[in-house]
Coordinates of C-alpha atoms in Angstrom, one line a residue:
Chain A
M1 CA -0.1 0.1 0.2
E2 CA 2.7 2.4 1.0
T3 CA 4.6 1.6 -2.1
L4 CA 1.6 2.1 -4.4
Y5 CA 1.1 5.5 -2.8
L6 CA 4.7 6.4 -3.3
I7 CA 4.6 5.3 -7.1
F8 CA 1.1 6.6 -8.0
I9 CA 0.1 9.4 -5.9
D10 CA 2.9 11.0 -3.7
P11 CA 4.9 12.0 -6.8
F12 CA 2.1 14.1 -8.4
V13 CA 1.2 15.5 -4.9
Q14 CA 4.9 16.8 -4.8
M15 CA 4.5 18.3 -8.3
A16 CA 1.4 20.1 -7.2
I17 CA 2.7 21.5 -4.1
E18 CA 6.0 22.8 -5.7
P19 CA 5.5 23.8 -9.2
A20 CA 8.7 25.9 -9.4
F21 CA 10.6 22.9 -8.5
L22 CA 8.8 20.8 -11.0
A23 CA 9.6 23.5 -13.7
E24 CA 13.2 23.4 -12.7
V25 CA 13.6 19.9 -13.2
L26 CA 11.6 20.0 -16.3
I27 CA 13.6 22.7 -17.9
G28 CA 16.9 21.2 -16.8
G29 CA 15.8 17.9 -18.3
L30 CA 14.8 19.5 -21.7
M31 CA 18.0 21.2 -21.8
S32 CA 20.0 18.1 -21.4
G33 CA 17.7 16.7 -23.8
V34 CA 18.7 19.1 -26.4
M35 CA 22.3 17.7 -26.2
Y36 CA 21.1 14.3 -26.9
S37 CA 19.2 15.6 -29.7
L38 CA 22.2 17.1 -31.2
V39 CA 24.1 13.9 -31.1
A40 CA 21.0 11.8 -32.2
L41 CA 20.7 14.4 -35.2
G42 CA 24.0 13.2 -36.5
F43 CA 23.1 9.6 -36.5
V44 CA 19.8 10.3 -38.4
L45 CA 21.6 12.1 -41.0
I46 CA 23.8 9.4 -42.0
F47 CA 21.3 6.7 -41.4
K48 CA 18.7 8.4 -43.7
A49 CA 21.1 9.0 -46.5
S50 CA 23.2 5.9 -46.5
G51 CA 21.3 3.3 -44.3
I52 CA 24.5 3.0 -42.1
F53 CA 24.3 3.0 -38.5
N54 CA 27.4 5.1 -37.7
F55 CA 28.6 4.0 -34.1
A56 CA 31.3 6.3 -34.5
Q57 CA 28.8 9.3 -34.3
G58 CA 29.7 9.6 -30.4
V59 CA 33.2 9.6 -31.1
F60 CA 32.8 12.3 -33.7
V61 CA 31.5 14.5 -31.1
L62 CA 34.4 13.7 -28.9
F63 CA 36.9 14.1 -31.7
A64 CA 35.4 17.4 -33.0
A65 CA 35.6 18.8 -29.5
L66 CA 39.1 17.6 -28.9
N67 CA 40.4 19.4 -32.0
F68 CA 38.4 22.5 -31.2
V69 CA 39.6 22.8 -27.6
G70 CA 43.0 21.8 -28.7
L71 CA 43.3 24.4 -31.3
M72 CA 41.9 27.1 -28.9
D73 CA 44.6 25.9 -26.3
L74 CA 47.2 26.8 -28.8
G75 CA 45.9 30.4 -29.0
V76 CA 43.7 30.2 -32.0
H77 CA 40.7 32.4 -31.9
P78 CA 37.3 30.5 -31.2
I79 CA 35.9 31.3 -34.7
L80 CA 39.0 30.3 -36.6
A81 CA 39.2 27.1 -34.6
F82 CA 35.7 26.5 -35.3
I83 CA 36.4 26.8 -39.0
I84 CA 39.7 24.8 -39.0
T85 CA 37.9 22.0 -37.1
L86 CA 34.9 22.0 -39.6
G87 CA 37.7 21.4 -42.2
I88 CA 39.2 18.6 -40.4
M89 CA 35.7 16.9 -40.0
T90 CA 35.0 17.4 -43.8
A91 CA 38.3 15.9 -44.5
L92 CA 37.5 13.1 -42.1
A93 CA 34.1 12.5 -44.1
F94 CA 36.2 12.4 -47.4
A95 CA 38.6 9.8 -45.8
V96 CA 35.7 7.7 -44.4
D97 CA 34.1 7.6 -47.9
R98 CA 37.4 6.8 -49.7
L99 CA 38.9 4.5 -47.3
V100 CA 36.1 2.6 -45.7
L101 CA 32.7 3.0 -47.6
R102 CA 33.9 2.6 -51.0
P103 CA 35.6 -0.5 -50.8
L104 CA 32.6 -1.9 -48.8
V105 CA 29.8 -0.8 -51.1
N106 CA 27.2 -3.2 -51.5
Q107 CA 28.1 -5.2 -48.6
N108 CA 25.8 -6.1 -45.7
P109 CA 24.7 -3.4 -43.4
I110 CA 26.2 -5.4 -40.5
I111 CA 29.5 -5.2 -42.2
L112 CA 29.2 -1.4 -42.6
F113 CA 28.2 -1.1 -39.1
M114 CA 31.3 -3.3 -38.0
A115 CA 33.3 -0.8 -40.0
T116 CA 32.1 2.1 -38.1
I117 CA 32.9 0.6 -34.8
G118 CA 36.6 0.4 -36.2
I119 CA 36.3 3.9 -37.1
A120 CA 35.1 4.8 -33.6
F121 CA 38.0 3.1 -31.6
F122 CA 40.6 4.5 -34.3
L123 CA 39.4 8.0 -33.9
E124 CA 39.4 7.8 -30.0
G125 CA 42.9 6.5 -30.0
F126 CA 44.2 9.0 -32.6
G127 CA 42.5 12.0 -30.9
E128 CA 44.2 10.8 -27.6
S129 CA 47.6 10.5 -29.1
I130 CA 47.4 13.9 -30.7
W131 CA 45.7 16.0 -28.0
G132 CA 46.3 13.9 -24.8
G133 CA 43.8 12.4 -22.4
D134 CA 43.1 15.4 -20.0
V135 CA 39.9 17.0 -19.4
R136 CA 40.0 20.3 -21.0
P137 CA 37.6 23.1 -20.2
V138 CA 36.0 24.8 -23.1
R139 CA 36.0 28.8 -22.8
V140 CA 34.0 30.0 -25.7
G141 CA 32.5 32.7 -23.9
I142 CA 29.1 31.2 -23.3
P143 CA 27.9 32.7 -20.0
D144 CA 27.4 30.3 -17.3
T145 CA 25.4 32.4 -14.6
A146 CA 22.3 31.4 -13.1
L147 CA 19.2 33.2 -14.0
F148 CA 16.4 33.5 -11.7
W149 CA 13.0 33.7 -13.2
E150 CA 10.2 35.1 -11.2
T151 CA 6.9 33.4 -12.0
G152 CA 3.5 33.5 -10.3
F153 CA 4.3 30.3 -8.2
G154 CA 7.7 30.9 -7.2
E155 CA 11.3 31.5 -8.3
I156 CA 12.9 29.4 -11.2
L157 CA 16.4 28.9 -11.4
V158 CA 17.8 28.5 -15.2
L159 CA 21.5 28.2 -16.2
S160 CA 22.3 30.5 -19.0
S161 CA 24.5 28.2 -20.7
D162 CA 21.5 25.8 -20.8
L163 CA 19.4 28.5 -22.6
F164 CA 22.2 29.2 -25.0
A165 CA 22.6 25.5 -25.9
G166 CA 18.7 25.4 -26.5
V167 CA 18.9 28.4 -28.7
I168 CA 21.8 27.0 -30.8
A169 CA 20.0 23.7 -31.2
A170 CA 16.8 25.2 -32.4
F171 CA 18.8 27.3 -34.8
L172 CA 20.8 24.4 -35.9
V173 CA 17.7 22.4 -36.8
T174 CA 15.9 25.0 -38.5
V175 CA 18.9 25.5 -40.6
L176 CA 19.0 21.8 -41.5
A177 CA 15.4 21.6 -42.2
L178 CA 15.6 24.6 -44.6
F179 CA 18.8 22.8 -46.2
F180 CA 17.0 19.5 -46.7
H181 CA 13.7 21.0 -48.4
F182 CA 14.7 23.8 -50.2
T183 CA 18.1 23.4 -51.9
P184 CA 18.9 21.0 -54.8
V185 CA 21.4 19.3 -52.7
G186 CA 19.0 18.6 -49.8
R187 CA 16.4 17.4 -52.1
A188 CA 19.1 15.0 -53.6
L189 CA 19.9 14.0 -49.9
R190 CA 16.3 13.0 -49.3
A191 CA 16.1 11.2 -52.8
V192 CA 19.1 9.2 -51.9
A193 CA 17.6 8.4 -48.4
D194 CA 14.4 7.2 -50.3
D195 CA 15.8 5.1 -53.2
H196 CA 19.6 4.5 -53.8
Q197 CA 19.1 3.0 -57.3
A198 CA 16.4 5.6 -58.6
A199 CA 18.8 8.3 -57.3
L200 CA 21.6 6.7 -59.3
S201 CA 19.4 6.4 -62.4
V202 CA 18.7 10.1 -62.4
G203 CA 22.4 10.9 -62.1
I204 CA 22.8 11.8 -58.6
P205 CA 26.4 10.9 -57.4
L206 CA 26.0 8.8 -54.6
N207 CA 29.5 9.1 -53.5
N208 CA 29.6 12.8 -53.5
I209 CA 26.2 12.7 -51.5
W210 CA 27.8 10.4 -48.9
V211 CA 30.9 12.9 -48.3
I212 CA 28.2 15.6 -47.9
V213 CA 26.1 13.8 -45.3
W214 CA 29.1 12.7 -43.6
A215 CA 30.5 16.2 -43.3
V216 CA 27.2 17.6 -42.3
A217 CA 27.2 14.9 -39.5
G218 CA 30.6 16.3 -38.7
F219 CA 29.4 19.7 -38.4
V220 CA 26.6 18.7 -36.1
A221 CA 29.1 16.6 -34.1
L222 CA 31.2 19.8 -33.8
V223 CA 28.5 21.7 -32.5
A224 CA 27.4 19.2 -30.0
G225 CA 30.9 18.5 -28.9
I226 CA 31.2 22.4 -28.1
M227 CA 28.2 22.5 -26.4
W228 CA 28.8 19.3 -24.2
G229 CA 32.5 20.4 -23.8
A230 CA 31.1 23.8 -22.2
K231 CA 29.0 21.8 -19.7
L232 CA 31.2 19.1 -18.9
G233 CA 34.7 19.8 -20.2
V234 CA 36.0 17.9 -23.2
Q235 CA 36.8 14.5 -21.7
F236 CA 36.7 11.0 -23.1
A237 CA 33.6 10.1 -21.4
L238 CA 31.7 12.3 -24.1
S239 CA 31.6 9.3 -26.4
T240 CA 29.8 7.1 -24.1
I241 CA 27.5 9.8 -23.0
A242 CA 26.9 10.2 -26.8
L243 CA 25.6 6.9 -26.8
K244 CA 22.3 8.0 -24.9
A245 CA 21.5 9.0 -28.5
L246 CA 20.6 5.3 -29.0
P247 CA 17.4 5.3 -26.8
V248 CA 16.7 8.7 -28.3
L249 CA 16.6 7.2 -31.8
I250 CA 14.6 4.2 -30.7
L251 CA 12.1 6.8 -29.3
G252 CA 12.1 9.4 -32.1
G253 CA 12.6 6.8 -35.1
F254 CA 15.9 6.4 -36.9
T255 CA 15.1 8.2 -39.9
S256 CA 13.3 11.4 -38.7
I257 CA 15.0 14.7 -37.9
P258 CA 12.1 16.1 -35.8
G259 CA 11.9 12.3 -34.2
A260 CA 15.6 12.9 -33.1
I261 CA 14.9 16.2 -31.6
I262 CA 11.7 15.4 -29.8
G263 CA 12.9 11.8 -28.8
G264 CA 15.8 14.0 -27.3
L265 CA 13.6 16.2 -25.2
I266 CA 11.4 13.4 -24.0
V267 CA 14.4 11.4 -22.9
G268 CA 16.2 14.3 -21.4
A269 CA 12.9 15.6 -19.4
G270 CA 11.8 11.8 -18.6
E271 CA 15.0 10.9 -17.0
K272 CA 15.1 14.1 -14.8
L273 CA 11.5 13.7 -13.8
F274 CA 11.9 10.2 -13.2
E275 CA 15.0 10.6 -11.1
N276 CA 13.6 13.2 -8.8
Y277 CA 10.1 12.0 -8.3
W278 CA 10.6 8.3 -8.4
G279 CA 14.2 7.3 -8.4
L280 CA 15.3 9.4 -5.4
P281 CA 12.6 8.4 -2.8
L282 CA 12.1 4.9 -4.3
L283 CA 15.2 3.5 -5.5
G284 CA 17.7 6.0 -3.9
G285 CA 18.7 7.7 -7.1
A286 CA 21.1 6.8 -10.0
T287 CA 18.2 5.9 -12.3
E288 CA 19.4 8.5 -14.9
E289 CA 21.9 6.2 -16.3
W290 CA 19.2 3.5 -17.4
F291 CA 15.9 5.0 -17.5
A292 CA 16.2 5.9 -21.0
Y293 CA 17.2 2.4 -22.1
I294 CA 14.2 1.0 -20.3
V295 CA 11.7 3.5 -22.0
A296 CA 13.5 2.5 -25.3
M297 CA 12.9 -1.3 -24.6
I298 CA 9.3 -0.5 -23.9
F299 CA 9.1 1.3 -27.4
L300 CA 10.6 -1.6 -29.0
F301 CA 7.7 -3.6 -27.9
F302 CA 5.0 -1.4 -28.9
R303 CA 6.1 1.0 -31.5
P304 CA 9.5 -0.3 -33.1
Q305 CA 9.6 2.3 -36.0
G306 CA 9.7 5.2 -33.1
L307 CA 7.4 7.9 -32.8
F308 CA 8.3 9.6 -36.0
G309 CA 9.8 6.9 -37.9
E310 CA 9.5 7.0 -41.6
K311 CA 5.9 6.3 -42.5
I312 CA 5.8 3.1 -44.3
I313 CA 3.8 4.0 -47.4
E314 CA 1.4 1.3 -48.4
R315 CA -0.8 1.6 -51.4
V316 CA -3.9 -0.2 -51.4
Chain B
M1 CA 26.4 9.3 -93.5
N2 CA 28.9 7.5 -91.3
E3 CA 27.4 4.5 -89.5
A4 CA 28.9 5.6 -86.1
V5 CA 27.2 8.9 -86.3
R6 CA 23.7 7.8 -87.6
N7 CA 23.5 5.2 -84.9
E8 CA 22.9 7.3 -81.5
L9 CA 23.5 4.1 -79.5
E10 CA 25.4 1.0 -80.3
V11 CA 25.9 -2.0 -78.3
N12 CA 28.4 -4.4 -79.6
N13 CA 28.6 -8.0 -78.6
V14 CA 28.1 -7.4 -75.0
E15 CA 28.5 -9.9 -72.2
V16 CA 27.5 -9.2 -68.7
I17 CA 28.2 -11.4 -65.5
Y18 CA 26.7 -10.7 -62.3
D19 CA 28.4 -11.6 -59.0
H20 CA 31.4 -12.9 -61.1
V21 CA 29.5 -16.0 -61.8
I22 CA 26.3 -15.7 -63.5
L23 CA 26.4 -15.0 -67.2
V24 CA 23.3 -13.0 -68.1
L25 CA 24.0 -11.6 -71.4
K26 CA 25.8 -13.9 -73.9
G27 CA 26.9 -11.5 -76.6
V28 CA 24.1 -8.8 -77.3
S29 CA 24.4 -6.4 -80.2
L30 CA 21.9 -3.7 -81.0
H31 CA 21.5 -0.2 -82.6
V32 CA 19.4 2.7 -82.0
P33 CA 19.3 5.3 -84.6
K34 CA 19.0 9.1 -83.9
G35 CA 15.2 10.0 -83.1
G36 CA 14.2 6.2 -83.3
I37 CA 12.2 4.1 -81.1
V38 CA 13.8 0.7 -80.8
A39 CA 11.8 -2.2 -78.8
L40 CA 13.7 -4.8 -76.8
L41 CA 11.3 -7.7 -76.4
G42 CA 11.4 -10.8 -74.6
A43 CA 10.0 -13.0 -71.6
N44 CA 11.0 -12.5 -67.9
G45 CA 14.6 -13.0 -67.4
A46 CA 15.6 -12.8 -71.0
G47 CA 18.0 -9.9 -70.2
K48 CA 16.2 -7.0 -71.2
T49 CA 16.8 -5.0 -68.1
T50 CA 20.4 -6.1 -68.0
T51 CA 20.8 -4.7 -71.4
L52 CA 19.6 -1.4 -70.3
K53 CA 21.6 -1.2 -67.3
A54 CA 24.5 -2.3 -69.2
V55 CA 24.0 0.9 -71.4
S56 CA 23.3 3.2 -68.3
N57 CA 25.9 1.6 -66.2
L58 CA 23.5 1.0 -63.1
L59 CA 24.9 -2.6 -63.2
R60 CA 28.0 -1.9 -61.3
A61 CA 25.7 -1.0 -58.3
E62 CA 24.4 -4.5 -58.4
R63 CA 27.4 -6.2 -58.8
G64 CA 27.2 -6.7 -62.6
E65 CA 29.8 -6.0 -64.8
V66 CA 30.3 -5.9 -68.6
T67 CA 33.0 -8.4 -69.3
K68 CA 33.2 -8.4 -73.1
G69 CA 32.1 -6.0 -75.9
A70 CA 31.7 -2.2 -76.3
I71 CA 28.9 0.2 -75.7
L72 CA 29.2 3.5 -77.9
Y73 CA 27.3 6.4 -77.8
R74 CA 27.5 8.7 -80.6
G75 CA 30.7 6.9 -81.6
E76 CA 32.1 7.2 -78.3
R77 CA 32.9 4.4 -75.9
V78 CA 31.0 4.8 -72.8
D79 CA 31.2 1.7 -70.9
A80 CA 33.4 3.1 -68.2
L81 CA 31.6 6.2 -67.2
T82 CA 29.4 6.5 -64.2
P83 CA 25.7 7.0 -64.5
T84 CA 26.0 10.7 -63.8
D85 CA 28.5 11.0 -66.7
L86 CA 26.0 9.4 -68.9
V87 CA 23.0 11.5 -67.7
R88 CA 25.2 14.6 -68.5
K89 CA 25.6 13.1 -71.9
G90 CA 21.9 12.7 -72.4
V91 CA 21.6 9.0 -71.8
I92 CA 19.0 8.3 -68.8
Q93 CA 17.2 5.2 -67.7
V94 CA 13.6 5.0 -66.5
M95 CA 13.8 1.8 -64.1
E96 CA 11.3 -0.9 -64.2
G97 CA 8.9 -0.8 -61.3
R98 CA 8.7 3.3 -61.6
H99 CA 11.1 3.8 -58.5
C100 CA 9.6 7.3 -57.7
F101 CA 11.0 8.7 -54.6
E102 CA 8.0 8.0 -52.4
H103 CA 8.6 10.6 -49.6
L104 CA 9.2 13.5 -52.0
T105 CA 6.4 15.5 -53.7
V106 CA 5.5 14.9 -57.2
E107 CA 7.2 18.1 -58.0
E108 CA 10.5 17.5 -55.9
N109 CA 10.5 14.2 -57.8
L110 CA 10.7 16.0 -61.1
L111 CA 13.3 18.6 -59.8
T112 CA 15.7 15.7 -58.8
G113 CA 15.7 14.9 -62.5
A114 CA 17.5 18.2 -63.0
Y115 CA 20.1 17.4 -60.6
T116 CA 23.0 17.2 -63.1
R117 CA 22.0 20.3 -64.9
T118 CA 23.6 23.8 -64.2
A119 CA 20.5 25.6 -65.7
R120 CA 19.2 28.9 -64.3
R121 CA 16.0 28.6 -62.2
A122 CA 13.7 29.9 -64.7
E123 CA 14.8 27.6 -67.4
I124 CA 14.3 24.7 -65.0
H125 CA 10.9 26.1 -64.4
D126 CA 10.0 26.3 -67.9
D127 CA 11.0 22.5 -68.4
L128 CA 8.7 21.6 -65.5
D129 CA 5.8 23.5 -67.1
A130 CA 6.8 21.2 -70.5
V131 CA 6.6 18.0 -68.3
Y132 CA 3.1 19.0 -66.8
G133 CA 2.1 19.6 -70.5
Y134 CA 2.7 16.1 -71.3
F135 CA 1.5 14.9 -68.1
P136 CA -1.4 17.0 -67.0
A137 CA -2.3 14.6 -64.3
L138 CA 0.8 15.4 -62.5
K139 CA 0.2 19.0 -62.4
S140 CA -2.9 18.5 -60.3
R141 CA -0.9 16.2 -57.8
R142 CA 2.3 18.1 -57.8
R143 CA 1.9 18.7 -54.0
S144 CA 1.3 15.1 -53.2
L145 CA 3.8 12.6 -52.0
A146 CA 4.8 10.3 -54.9
G147 CA 4.2 7.3 -52.6
Y148 CA 0.4 7.9 -52.6
I149 CA -0.1 8.6 -56.2
S150 CA -1.6 5.9 -58.5
G151 CA 0.5 3.6 -60.5
G152 CA 0.0 5.2 -63.7
E153 CA 0.7 8.7 -62.0
Q154 CA 3.8 7.0 -60.6
Q155 CA 5.0 5.8 -64.1
M156 CA 4.3 9.4 -65.6
C157 CA 6.2 10.8 -62.7
A158 CA 9.1 8.6 -63.5
I159 CA 9.3 9.3 -67.1
G160 CA 8.9 13.2 -66.4
R161 CA 11.7 13.0 -64.0
A162 CA 13.8 11.6 -66.6
L163 CA 12.8 14.5 -69.1
M164 CA 13.8 16.9 -66.6
S165 CA 17.5 15.9 -67.3
K166 CA 17.0 17.0 -71.0
P167 CA 17.9 13.6 -72.4
Q168 CA 18.8 12.9 -75.9
T169 CA 18.1 9.0 -75.4
I170 CA 15.8 7.5 -73.0
L171 CA 16.2 3.7 -71.8
L172 CA 12.6 2.9 -70.8
D173 CA 12.1 -0.3 -68.9
E174 CA 8.9 -2.0 -69.0
P175 CA 6.4 1.1 -68.7
S176 CA 3.5 -1.0 -68.9
M177 CA 4.2 -2.9 -65.8
G178 CA 1.2 -3.4 -63.6
L179 CA -0.8 -0.9 -65.5
A180 CA -4.4 -1.2 -66.9
P181 CA -4.3 -1.5 -70.9
Q182 CA -6.0 1.7 -71.4
L183 CA -3.3 3.6 -69.2
V184 CA -0.7 1.8 -71.0
E185 CA -1.7 3.0 -74.4
Q186 CA -2.2 6.6 -73.0
I187 CA 1.5 6.2 -71.8
F188 CA 2.9 5.0 -75.0
E189 CA 0.9 7.8 -76.8
I190 CA 2.9 10.4 -74.7
V191 CA 6.3 8.7 -75.1
K192 CA 5.6 8.7 -79.2
R193 CA 4.8 12.4 -78.7
I194 CA 7.9 12.9 -76.6
N195 CA 9.8 11.0 -79.2
E196 CA 8.5 13.1 -82.1
E197 CA 8.6 16.4 -80.5
E198 CA 11.8 16.6 -78.7
N199 CA 13.6 14.2 -81.0
V200 CA 14.5 11.8 -78.3
S201 CA 15.7 8.3 -79.1
I202 CA 14.1 5.7 -77.0
L203 CA 15.2 2.2 -76.4
L204 CA 12.2 0.4 -74.9
A205 CA 12.3 -3.0 -73.1
E206 CA 8.9 -4.6 -73.0
Q207 CA 7.0 -7.7 -72.3
N208 CA 3.9 -6.2 -73.8
T209 CA 5.1 -7.2 -77.3
N210 CA 1.8 -6.2 -79.0
M211 CA 1.8 -2.5 -77.7
A212 CA 5.8 -2.1 -78.1
L213 CA 5.6 -3.3 -81.8
K214 CA 2.6 -0.9 -82.5
Y215 CA 4.9 2.1 -81.3
A216 CA 8.4 1.2 -82.0
H217 CA 10.2 1.4 -85.5
Y218 CA 12.3 -1.4 -85.1
G219 CA 12.6 -4.4 -82.8
Y220 CA 14.9 -7.1 -81.1
I221 CA 13.9 -10.2 -79.6
L222 CA 16.0 -11.3 -76.7
E223 CA 16.1 -14.7 -75.3
N224 CA 18.3 -16.4 -72.6
G225 CA 20.7 -13.4 -73.1
R226 CA 21.0 -13.6 -76.8
I227 CA 19.2 -11.6 -79.7
V228 CA 17.5 -14.3 -81.7
M229 CA 15.5 -12.1 -84.2
D230 CA 15.3 -8.5 -85.1
G231 CA 13.6 -6.6 -87.8
D232 CA 11.2 -3.7 -88.6
A233 CA 8.5 -3.5 -86.3
A234 CA 5.9 -4.0 -89.1
V235 CA 7.9 -6.9 -90.2
L236 CA 8.0 -8.6 -86.7
R237 CA 4.5 -7.9 -86.4
E238 CA 3.7 -10.2 -89.2
N239 CA 6.4 -12.8 -88.5
E240 CA 4.6 -16.1 -87.7
D241 CA 7.0 -17.0 -84.8
V242 CA 6.5 -13.8 -83.2
K243 CA 2.8 -14.1 -83.8
E244 CA 2.6 -17.4 -82.2
F245 CA 5.1 -17.0 -79.3
Y246 CA 4.8 -13.5 -78.4
L247 CA 1.5 -12.2 -79.5
G248 CA -0.6 -15.3 -79.0
I249 CA -2.1 -15.3 -82.5
S250 CA -1.8 -18.6 -84.6
S251 CA -2.8 -18.9 -88.1
T252 CA -4.7 -22.3 -87.4
G253 CA -6.5 -21.3 -84.7
R254 CA -6.1 -23.1 -81.0
K255 CA -3.6 -25.8 -81.2
S256 CA -3.1 -29.0 -79.2
Y257 CA 0.0 -28.6 -77.0
R258 CA 1.5 -31.4 -78.6
D259 CA 1.8 -29.9 -82.0
I260 CA 3.5 -26.7 -81.1
K261 CA 6.6 -26.5 -82.8
F262 CA 9.9 -25.6 -80.9
Y263 CA 11.0 -22.2 -81.4
R264 CA 13.6 -22.0 -84.2
R265 CA 16.3 -20.4 -82.3
R266 CA 18.9 -18.5 -84.7
K267 CA 22.1 -18.0 -82.6
R268 CA 23.9 -15.0 -83.3
W269 CA 27.0 -13.3 -81.7
V270 CA 27.3 -10.4 -84.2

């Protein structure tokens, strides 16, 4: 009885008593969700265009952040460092296409997946041997002050860096959506995602498209890396945190950009809410680590294509 | 006129092997003259699609390979080019089974056809209108997702998409597949108009022999990866063997299966 009360009634009573705390938890959750979304976005881009599940996307985030921070520590201006890192990620996209994807073209998806695991370990080691294994703080001038927001039901604390991350993510997603829908290259990317053969038949060069997609994924990884880095410092745990993108993808659907965003927000907000209202009182906390994976598993049972997965068009 | 120039497309003794082991084409030769409609006829698995893909170079993406022979476009060898290069040169394939981009709208589908062109926006817009001129049905569905339009409309969308690349030669693979006879006729009429008005040469792979020979100028019959017969469409239509085996007409009415003569196979490797 006691337990049932704690599960089904008490959390909601708490929420009603202290709405300001609820709002804080929710906002904090949504903001970390934005970070998951950014990483998930990189996965979706590559998966959509080439059907490859790029296990290395998490390491891309780390690698991009390492390069960016490394360059900045050498005294390079942040904007210049950003541009150079973007160049490095583009070069990486070329290298992946030439050295890994082309020789393996037409192979099973599982073989390509294994190849991306290889890329992941290589990049992680390569990044460490160049830049070292220390945790490095990112100082790009993102203000990190606590803002107090006065509302009718109490004071809410919001971190300005969280707000900043939210704005950047929203901006990035808008730019990507415009790119995909209103440029010839974006249209070609979607065409390739739909039907490789047909894309080839109208003369869309698949290899160029893949390089573009990997480069865009590298760009997204760079933005995500800077954001994560600003929050936690650039450290090797980033590539593991980035794997949280997996449950996000299962939730949102592997082929949907809005799905990646909303999935990220749900996972971020959900795990914070669960931790604060159920995890701490009932289980003593540390539920954030696994909550997302349990939700993902439940989703796999009932809606395997995710919330926004590609509609399976069936003509009757 | 010089032979090589008169023939827009020449396929000379081409052999195709899939997966390094499966021999599909065993020496196919054919010619498409400038502005002609040439039909490539035959049953399932005869090698029609493979022949078209050998020309458009879509074979490589399916682990197929041209191991012998040569393919010439306007007297120039094209077997090593990528599909993109070929589309730029004016050769485009409309694949069997339509293959529209289902999650793109009809208009977006058409626009992908212009991907290889560097033309100005206004020019591409005019071409879009020209395609809608040929296929008025597409205009009313321009904002629908291509996955949701009817089979006939999808076929029109696929042909229209190819037209957007401003082709000189269209390799048209089985446009009649899965469509009602009336619709097939309608699509063939439009193909004929495109051929006449835009002076586009067409290599047409078809199982619907009757329809194909009605619209084509010349025909080749493919069996087991070999050309077994060719001739003017009018001549083929009157040929007894073609009538019996491909058109289902026999001079003596219905026959017992026992009396059916085996096909006189003429092997050629020219």
